[in-house]
Amino acid sequence: MVEAEPRPRRRRWLTPRLQRAAQLVLAILVLLALAAAIIGTLVAGHRPPIPPHGGPVTIPTRMVSPTTGWAEVALSEIWRTTDAGANWTEVDPPSLPDRRPQFWGPSEDAAFFLDARHAWVVETGMSGPGASGLYVSVFATDDGGRHWGKGQPITLDSPSGMSPVLYFIDARHGWLLMSDTNQDDIEGSPILYATSDGGLNWRLISTRSAPLHAWCGPASIMFATVDLGWLVPGCGESNPVLLVTRDGGVTWRAQRPQPTATPDGVFDAPVFFSPTDGMVFFHTLQLLLLVTSDGGLTWSPRSLPEINPMSVSFADATRGWAIGTHVRKSLPDSVNPPADESLYHTDDGGLSWAVVPTELRQWTQDYFVDAVDFVDQKNGFASASDPPGQKLLWLKTSDGGRTWAVVRTT
């Protein structure tokens, strides 16, 4: 048997002219890649990723899924988690630190977190050298904080005013609320801007249409649709009201959802799960829950477990949870434990409540539950602290509150 000789391997050579051409093409490609990287960094506001770690976050500002959440720390840092809060990555825009609201009081509403990808945060600064006014800009990200874009600045005539408040209903439509005040005024008026391009450009919607007390200003704002929105005055006063708009914020009118005989108190911002289904909490001697199924035209009170105080969280219009919380007094080691540490659940929008068989009690011997927050019908979180308030627990459930696991301790 004669073995066939192996074929010689063909070698391909480039002529000197072709070699020079190939080198030129390669050099051009390298330069283009470097330019694209530099331009992308400058325009998009990209910062090198920071490895996730515990970070300074104690309690997330908002969990948007069973694993992903955002936190605003010290009014200058934005952090993000993808493992339910165990580890955090700093993702704030590179130019943001030390440029957050400096003339206004602290406000968690100066940042807004819509979902796992979309977030917005306010930056402020002086309008120019020697200027007495301010500018306000809004940073936006659509990739979880890897890149940020900066919107057109809004110039304000006076540095006096209240903290800006952001609210978005989707990736494009949002509102920016500020208060037109100065130290000589007794009253202030909300100034409302709107965007329909994700925060790149803002247009003035309304001003001086709903007078409020100057030193409290508007506390919060929310929109259920591009037309239907609610504004909560920041001061508790006699006969408290909500302000409602049905034309996107151009005009507002007062509404009193609570029953006539209800004592004075303070409203939270309404929460809507659809254009028609929503609820609002009213804080008085007892926490009051009011629900609507017609877009806020009418409101009806619903029952809550007979515990006070409590933390309540609804994942949708029907499924909610409530748990008794403690009252921390002025002394750091002096607290009133809740009379009832049971976890309650409703699946009919608050018409009825039932106790959840839960192992959460195993932590209440040394810790008091401060709040519960459910992102869907199965997945929720709880924060707890020891009586001195020096140690914190962050817990997670994935079965509607029956079993819990510690995600993080601080």
Short mmCIF file of N, CA and C in Angstrom, two decimals, residues 47-157:
data_model
loop_
_atom_site.label_atom_id
_atom_site.label_comp_id
_atom_site.label_asym_id
_atom_site.label_seq_id
_atom_site.Cartn_x
_atom_site.Cartn_y
_atom_site.Cartn_z
N ARG A 47 -18.97 56.02 32.59
CA ARG A 47 -17.91 55.92 33.57
C ARG A 47 -17.51 54.46 33.67
N PRO A 48 -16.22 54.18 33.93
CA PRO A 48 -15.81 52.78 34.04
C PRO A 48 -16.61 52.08 35.12
N PRO A 49 -17.04 50.84 34.86
CA PRO A 49 -17.86 50.14 35.86
C PRO A 49 -17.08 49.89 37.14
N ILE A 50 -17.75 50.08 38.26
CA ILE A 50 -17.17 49.83 39.57
C ILE A 50 -17.65 48.47 40.05
N PRO A 51 -16.75 47.61 40.46
CA PRO A 51 -17.20 46.29 40.92
C PRO A 51 -18.23 46.42 42.03
N PRO A 52 -19.27 45.60 42.01
CA PRO A 52 -20.30 45.69 43.05
C PRO A 52 -19.74 45.33 44.42
N HIS A 53 -20.24 46.02 45.44
CA HIS A 53 -19.85 45.72 46.81
C HIS A 53 -20.97 46.18 47.72
N GLY A 54 -20.76 46.04 49.03
CA GLY A 54 -21.81 46.41 49.96
C GLY A 54 -22.23 47.86 49.84
N GLY A 55 -21.23 48.75 49.79
CA GLY A 55 -21.52 50.16 49.60
C GLY A 55 -22.22 50.78 50.80
N PRO A 56 -22.56 52.07 50.70
CA PRO A 56 -23.18 52.77 51.82
C PRO A 56 -24.69 52.60 51.90
N VAL A 57 -25.27 51.83 51.01
CA VAL A 57 -26.73 51.71 50.96
C VAL A 57 -27.22 50.89 52.15
N THR A 58 -28.19 51.42 52.88
CA THR A 58 -28.83 50.67 53.95
C THR A 58 -30.20 50.17 53.52
N ILE A 59 -31.04 51.09 53.03
CA ILE A 59 -32.36 50.73 52.55
C ILE A 59 -32.51 51.26 51.13
N PRO A 60 -32.88 50.42 50.16
CA PRO A 60 -33.04 50.92 48.79
C PRO A 60 -34.13 51.98 48.71
N THR A 61 -33.94 52.93 47.79
CA THR A 61 -34.99 53.90 47.51
C THR A 61 -36.17 53.22 46.84
N ARG A 62 -35.88 52.33 45.89
CA ARG A 62 -36.96 51.60 45.23
C ARG A 62 -36.43 50.29 44.65
N MET A 63 -37.12 49.19 44.97
CA MET A 63 -36.88 47.92 44.29
C MET A 63 -37.88 47.83 43.14
N VAL A 64 -37.38 47.60 41.93
CA VAL A 64 -38.24 47.59 40.76
C VAL A 64 -38.51 46.18 40.25
N SER A 65 -37.85 45.19 40.83
CA SER A 65 -38.07 43.79 40.46
C SER A 65 -37.59 42.94 41.63
N PRO A 66 -37.76 41.62 41.57
CA PRO A 66 -37.26 40.79 42.66
C PRO A 66 -35.76 40.87 42.88
N THR A 67 -35.00 41.34 41.90
CA THR A 67 -33.55 41.39 42.03
C THR A 67 -32.96 42.79 41.87
N THR A 68 -33.62 43.66 41.13
CA THR A 68 -33.03 44.95 40.76
C THR A 68 -33.64 46.09 41.56
N GLY A 69 -32.78 46.97 42.05
CA GLY A 69 -33.25 48.13 42.79
C GLY A 69 -32.27 49.28 42.68
N TRP A 70 -32.74 50.45 43.10
CA TRP A 70 -31.96 51.68 43.05
C TRP A 70 -31.93 52.31 44.43
N ALA A 71 -30.90 53.10 44.69
CA ALA A 71 -30.81 53.84 45.95
C ALA A 71 -30.12 55.17 45.70
N GLU A 72 -30.61 56.17 46.40
CA GLU A 72 -30.00 57.50 46.37
C GLU A 72 -29.36 57.73 47.73
N VAL A 73 -28.07 58.02 47.75
CA VAL A 73 -27.32 58.13 48.99
C VAL A 73 -26.72 59.53 49.09
N ALA A 74 -27.00 60.21 50.19
CA ALA A 74 -26.39 61.50 50.52
C ALA A 74 -26.60 62.55 49.43
N LEU A 75 -27.68 62.45 48.67
CA LEU A 75 -28.05 63.43 47.66
C LEU A 75 -26.98 63.62 46.59
N SER A 76 -26.01 62.72 46.48
CA SER A 76 -24.98 62.90 45.46
C SER A 76 -24.55 61.60 44.82
N GLU A 77 -25.12 60.48 45.24
CA GLU A 77 -24.71 59.20 44.69
C GLU A 77 -25.93 58.37 44.33
N ILE A 78 -25.85 57.72 43.18
CA ILE A 78 -26.89 56.80 42.74
C ILE A 78 -26.27 55.41 42.70
N TRP A 79 -26.92 54.46 43.36
CA TRP A 79 -26.43 53.09 43.44
C TRP A 79 -27.48 52.14 42.88
N ARG A 80 -27.03 50.99 42.41
CA ARG A 80 -27.92 50.01 41.79
C ARG A 80 -27.51 48.60 42.21
N THR A 81 -28.51 47.77 42.46
CA THR A 81 -28.27 46.37 42.81
C THR A 81 -28.96 45.46 41.82
N THR A 82 -28.37 44.32 41.57
CA THR A 82 -28.98 43.29 40.71
C THR A 82 -29.08 41.96 41.44
N ASP A 83 -28.80 41.95 42.75
CA ASP A 83 -28.90 40.71 43.52
C ASP A 83 -29.75 40.93 44.77
N ALA A 84 -30.83 41.68 44.62
CA ALA A 84 -31.83 41.89 45.67
C ALA A 84 -31.33 42.75 46.82
N GLY A 85 -30.21 43.43 46.66
CA GLY A 85 -29.72 44.33 47.69
C GLY A 85 -28.52 43.83 48.45
N ALA A 86 -27.98 42.68 48.10
CA ALA A 86 -26.80 42.17 48.79
C ALA A 86 -25.57 43.00 48.45
N ASN A 87 -25.43 43.36 47.18
CA ASN A 87 -24.29 44.15 46.71
C ASN A 87 -24.79 45.30 45.85
N TRP A 88 -24.00 46.38 45.83
CA TRP A 88 -24.42 47.60 45.14
C TRP A 88 -23.28 48.14 44.29
N THR A 89 -23.64 48.74 43.16
CA THR A 89 -22.69 49.37 42.26
C THR A 89 -23.05 50.84 42.12
N GLU A 90 -22.06 51.72 42.26
CA GLU A 90 -22.31 53.15 42.09
C GLU A 90 -22.42 53.46 40.60
N VAL A 91 -23.51 54.11 40.21
CA VAL A 91 -23.78 54.34 38.79
C VAL A 91 -24.15 55.79 38.51
N ASP A 92 -23.83 56.72 39.41
CA ASP A 92 -24.26 58.10 39.19
C ASP A 92 -23.47 58.74 38.05
N PRO A 93 -24.05 59.77 37.40
CA PRO A 93 -23.33 60.47 36.33
C PRO A 93 -22.01 61.03 36.84
N PRO A 94 -20.96 61.05 36.00
CA PRO A 94 -19.64 61.48 36.48
C PRO A 94 -19.61 62.89 37.04
N SER A 95 -20.41 63.81 36.49
CA SER A 95 -20.35 65.21 36.94
C SER A 95 -21.33 65.51 38.05
N LEU A 96 -22.04 64.49 38.55
CA LEU A 96 -23.12 64.76 39.49
C LEU A 96 -22.66 65.08 40.91
N PRO A 97 -21.67 64.38 41.50
CA PRO A 97 -21.33 64.65 42.91
C PRO A 97 -21.04 66.13 43.15
N ASP A 98 -21.52 66.61 44.29
CA ASP A 98 -21.38 68.01 44.73
C ASP A 98 -22.15 68.98 43.85
N ARG A 99 -23.02 68.50 42.95
CA ARG A 99 -23.80 69.40 42.12
C ARG A 99 -25.28 69.12 42.29
N ARG A 100 -25.65 68.46 43.38
CA ARG A 100 -27.05 68.21 43.68
C ARG A 100 -27.65 69.44 44.35
N PRO A 101 -28.97 69.45 44.58
CA PRO A 101 -29.61 70.65 45.13
C PRO A 101 -28.91 71.19 46.37
N GLN A 102 -28.33 72.37 46.25
CA GLN A 102 -27.56 72.94 47.34
C GLN A 102 -28.28 74.09 48.02
N PHE A 103 -29.30 74.66 47.38
CA PHE A 103 -30.06 75.74 47.98
C PHE A 103 -31.40 75.24 48.52
N TRP A 104 -31.71 74.00 48.23
CA TRP A 104 -33.00 73.44 48.60
C TRP A 104 -32.80 72.35 49.63
N GLY A 105 -33.86 72.06 50.36
CA GLY A 105 -33.81 71.02 51.36
C GLY A 105 -33.67 69.65 50.71
N PRO A 106 -33.23 68.63 51.48
CA PRO A 106 -33.09 67.29 50.93
C PRO A 106 -34.42 66.76 50.40
N SER A 107 -34.34 66.01 49.32
CA SER A 107 -35.55 65.44 48.72
C SER A 107 -35.19 64.17 47.98
N GLU A 108 -35.76 63.02 48.42
CA GLU A 108 -35.54 61.80 47.68
C GLU A 108 -36.20 61.85 46.31
N ASP A 109 -37.18 62.76 46.14
CA ASP A 109 -37.87 62.86 44.86
C ASP A 109 -37.05 63.59 43.81
N ALA A 110 -35.82 64.04 44.13
CA ALA A 110 -34.95 64.65 43.14
C ALA A 110 -34.34 63.59 42.23
N ALA A 111 -34.63 62.34 42.48
CA ALA A 111 -34.28 61.24 41.58
C ALA A 111 -35.52 60.38 41.40
N PHE A 112 -35.66 59.80 40.21
CA PHE A 112 -36.82 58.94 39.94
C PHE A 112 -36.34 57.69 39.23
N PHE A 113 -36.80 56.54 39.72
CA PHE A 113 -36.41 55.23 39.19
C PHE A 113 -37.65 54.53 38.65
N LEU A 114 -37.70 54.37 37.33
CA LEU A 114 -38.89 53.82 36.68
C LEU A 114 -38.87 52.31 36.65
N ASP A 115 -37.77 51.74 36.20
CA ASP A 115 -37.65 50.29 36.08
C ASP A 115 -36.17 49.93 36.15
N ALA A 116 -35.82 48.72 35.71
CA ALA A 116 -34.43 48.28 35.84
C ALA A 116 -33.47 49.08 34.97
N ARG A 117 -33.96 49.71 33.92
CA ARG A 117 -33.08 50.42 32.98
C ARG A 117 -33.18 51.93 33.07
N HIS A 118 -34.36 52.48 33.35
CA HIS A 118 -34.60 53.91 33.22
C HIS A 118 -34.59 54.61 34.58
N ALA A 119 -33.81 55.69 34.65
CA ALA A 119 -33.74 56.51 35.86
C ALA A 119 -33.39 57.94 35.47
N TRP A 120 -33.77 58.87 36.34
CA TRP A 120 -33.49 60.29 36.13
C TRP A 120 -33.03 60.89 37.45
N VAL A 121 -32.17 61.90 37.38
CA VAL A 121 -31.70 62.57 38.59
C VAL A 121 -31.43 64.03 38.26
N VAL A 122 -31.73 64.90 39.23
CA VAL A 122 -31.62 66.35 39.04
C VAL A 122 -30.23 66.84 39.44
N GLU A 123 -29.70 67.74 38.63
CA GLU A 123 -28.47 68.46 38.95
C GLU A 123 -28.79 69.95 39.00
N THR A 124 -28.18 70.67 39.94
CA THR A 124 -28.37 72.12 40.01
C THR A 124 -27.03 72.82 40.09
N GLY A 125 -27.01 74.09 39.73
CA GLY A 125 -25.81 74.89 39.81
C GLY A 125 -26.14 76.35 39.57
N MET A 126 -25.16 77.22 39.77
CA MET A 126 -25.37 78.63 39.51
C MET A 126 -25.46 78.86 38.01
N SER A 127 -26.30 79.82 37.62
CA SER A 127 -26.52 80.10 36.20
C SER A 127 -25.28 80.63 35.51
N GLY A 128 -24.38 81.25 36.24
CA GLY A 128 -23.16 81.80 35.66
C GLY A 128 -22.35 82.49 36.72
N PRO A 129 -21.12 82.91 36.38
CA PRO A 129 -20.28 83.59 37.37
C PRO A 129 -20.97 84.83 37.92
N GLY A 130 -21.10 84.91 39.24
CA GLY A 130 -21.73 86.05 39.87
C GLY A 130 -23.23 86.09 39.75
N ALA A 131 -23.84 85.08 39.14
CA ALA A 131 -25.30 85.08 38.95
C ALA A 131 -26.00 84.74 40.25
N SER A 132 -27.20 85.28 40.42
CA SER A 132 -27.98 85.01 41.62
C SER A 132 -28.97 83.88 41.40
N GLY A 133 -29.15 83.47 40.15
CA GLY A 133 -30.11 82.43 39.84
C GLY A 133 -29.47 81.07 39.75
N LEU A 134 -30.29 80.08 39.46
CA LEU A 134 -29.86 78.70 39.35
C LEU A 134 -30.23 78.14 38.00
N TYR A 135 -29.53 77.07 37.62
CA TYR A 135 -30.02 76.26 36.52
C TYR A 135 -30.33 74.87 37.07
N VAL A 136 -31.26 74.22 36.45
CA VAL A 136 -31.63 72.86 36.81
C VAL A 136 -31.53 72.00 35.56
N SER A 137 -30.79 70.91 35.64
CA SER A 137 -30.69 69.96 34.54
C SER A 137 -31.08 68.58 35.04
N VAL A 138 -31.53 67.75 34.13
CA VAL A 138 -31.94 66.39 34.48
C VAL A 138 -31.09 65.41 33.68
N PHE A 139 -30.40 64.52 34.39
CA PHE A 139 -29.68 63.42 33.77
C PHE A 139 -30.64 62.25 33.58
N ALA A 140 -30.46 61.50 32.49
CA ALA A 140 -31.31 60.34 32.22
C ALA A 140 -30.44 59.17 31.75
N THR A 141 -30.82 57.97 32.15
CA THR A 141 -30.17 56.76 31.67
C THR A 141 -31.23 55.77 31.21
N ASP A 142 -30.92 55.02 30.16
CA ASP A 142 -31.83 53.98 29.69
C ASP A 142 -31.14 52.62 29.65
N ASP A 143 -29.98 52.51 30.32
CA ASP A 143 -29.28 51.23 30.36
C ASP A 143 -28.78 50.91 31.77
N GLY A 144 -29.57 51.29 32.76
CA GLY A 144 -29.22 50.94 34.14
C GLY A 144 -28.08 51.73 34.73
N GLY A 145 -27.79 52.91 34.18
CA GLY A 145 -26.75 53.76 34.75
C GLY A 145 -25.39 53.62 34.11
N ARG A 146 -25.24 52.80 33.09
CA ARG A 146 -23.94 52.69 32.40
C ARG A 146 -23.62 53.97 31.64
N HIS A 147 -24.63 54.57 31.04
CA HIS A 147 -24.47 55.83 30.32
C HIS A 147 -25.59 56.78 30.75
N TRP A 148 -25.26 58.07 30.76
CA TRP A 148 -26.23 59.10 31.12
C TRP A 148 -26.22 60.20 30.07
N GLY A 149 -27.39 60.72 29.76
CA GLY A 149 -27.52 61.89 28.91
C GLY A 149 -28.03 63.05 29.73
N LYS A 150 -27.61 64.26 29.38
CA LYS A 150 -27.98 65.45 30.14
C LYS A 150 -28.93 66.30 29.33
N GLY A 151 -30.07 66.65 29.93
CA GLY A 151 -31.07 67.45 29.25
C GLY A 151 -30.71 68.92 29.21
N GLN A 152 -31.48 69.67 28.43
CA GLN A 152 -31.28 71.11 28.35
C GLN A 152 -31.58 71.75 29.71
N PRO A 153 -30.72 72.67 30.17
CA PRO A 153 -30.93 73.26 31.50
C PRO A 153 -32.13 74.21 31.53
N ILE A 154 -32.73 74.28 32.71
CA ILE A 154 -33.81 75.23 32.99
C ILE A 154 -33.24 76.29 33.91
N THR A 155 -33.37 77.56 33.54
CA THR A 155 -32.82 78.65 34.34
C THR A 155 -33.89 79.22 35.25
N LEU A 156 -33.54 79.37 36.53
CA LEU A 156 -34.44 79.96 37.52
C LEU A 156 -33.90 81.31 37.94
N ASP A 157 -34.79 82.26 38.17
CA ASP A 157 -34.38 83.63 38.49
C ASP A 157 -33.82 83.76 39.90
#
